[in-house]
XYZ file of C-alpha atoms in Angstrom:
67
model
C 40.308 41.217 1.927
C 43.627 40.177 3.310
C 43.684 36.570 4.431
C 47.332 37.110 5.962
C 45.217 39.397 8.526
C 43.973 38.183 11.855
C 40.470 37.031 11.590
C 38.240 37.874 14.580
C 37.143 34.406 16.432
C 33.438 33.239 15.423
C 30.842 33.719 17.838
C 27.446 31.991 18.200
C 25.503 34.540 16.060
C 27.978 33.743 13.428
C 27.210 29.840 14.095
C 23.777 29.886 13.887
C 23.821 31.955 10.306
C 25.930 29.346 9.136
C 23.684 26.564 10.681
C 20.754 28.519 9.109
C 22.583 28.169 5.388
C 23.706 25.165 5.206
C 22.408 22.259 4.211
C 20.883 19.630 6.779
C 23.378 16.827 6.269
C 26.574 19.585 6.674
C 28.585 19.671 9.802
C 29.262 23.060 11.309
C 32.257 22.971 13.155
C 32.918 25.735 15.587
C 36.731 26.415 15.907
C 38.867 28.851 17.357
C 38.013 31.317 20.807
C 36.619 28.423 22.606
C 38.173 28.554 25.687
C 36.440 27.009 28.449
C 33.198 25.025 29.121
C 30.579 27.760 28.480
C 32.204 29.044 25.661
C 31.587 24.852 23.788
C 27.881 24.956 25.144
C 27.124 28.498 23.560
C 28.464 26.860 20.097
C 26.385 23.791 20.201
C 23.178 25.663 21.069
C 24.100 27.954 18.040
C 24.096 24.688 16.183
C 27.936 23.685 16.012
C 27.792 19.845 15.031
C 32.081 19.877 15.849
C 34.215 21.718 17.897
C 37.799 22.617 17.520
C 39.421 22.973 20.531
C 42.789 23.372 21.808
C 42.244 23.677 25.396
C 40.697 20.378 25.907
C 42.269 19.521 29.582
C 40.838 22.356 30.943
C 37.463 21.633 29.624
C 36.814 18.413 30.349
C 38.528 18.869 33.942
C 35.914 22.194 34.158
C 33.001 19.614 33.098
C 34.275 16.892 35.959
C 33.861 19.768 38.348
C 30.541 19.976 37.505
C 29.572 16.794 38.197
């Protein structure tokens, strides 16, 4: 395994098997492809306690247009 090469972007199957493994009091964080609102909500129903997010602006101002 090469960690110098790209790693593909978790996705909420791959959240929920860590969820699944870990133990109760660990955080999952979900970082990395989350790029807009829908994206965040499909990692916290996978069971993402965090999330690492770059493109914050945009979210938030995606969430105020939703209320």
């Amino acid at each position: 395994h090469d960690r110098r090469a790209p790693q593909p972007d978790a996705d909420a199957e791959d959240i929920a098997l860590l969820r699944q493994g870990a133990a109760p009091e660990t955080q999952v964080k979900a970082a990395g492809g989350l790029n807009d609102l829908a994206d965040c909500v499909a990692a916290i129903n996978a069971g993402a306690d965090r999330l690492g997010i770059s493109k914050t602006r945009a979210i938030l101002d995606e969430l105020d247009a939703r209320a």
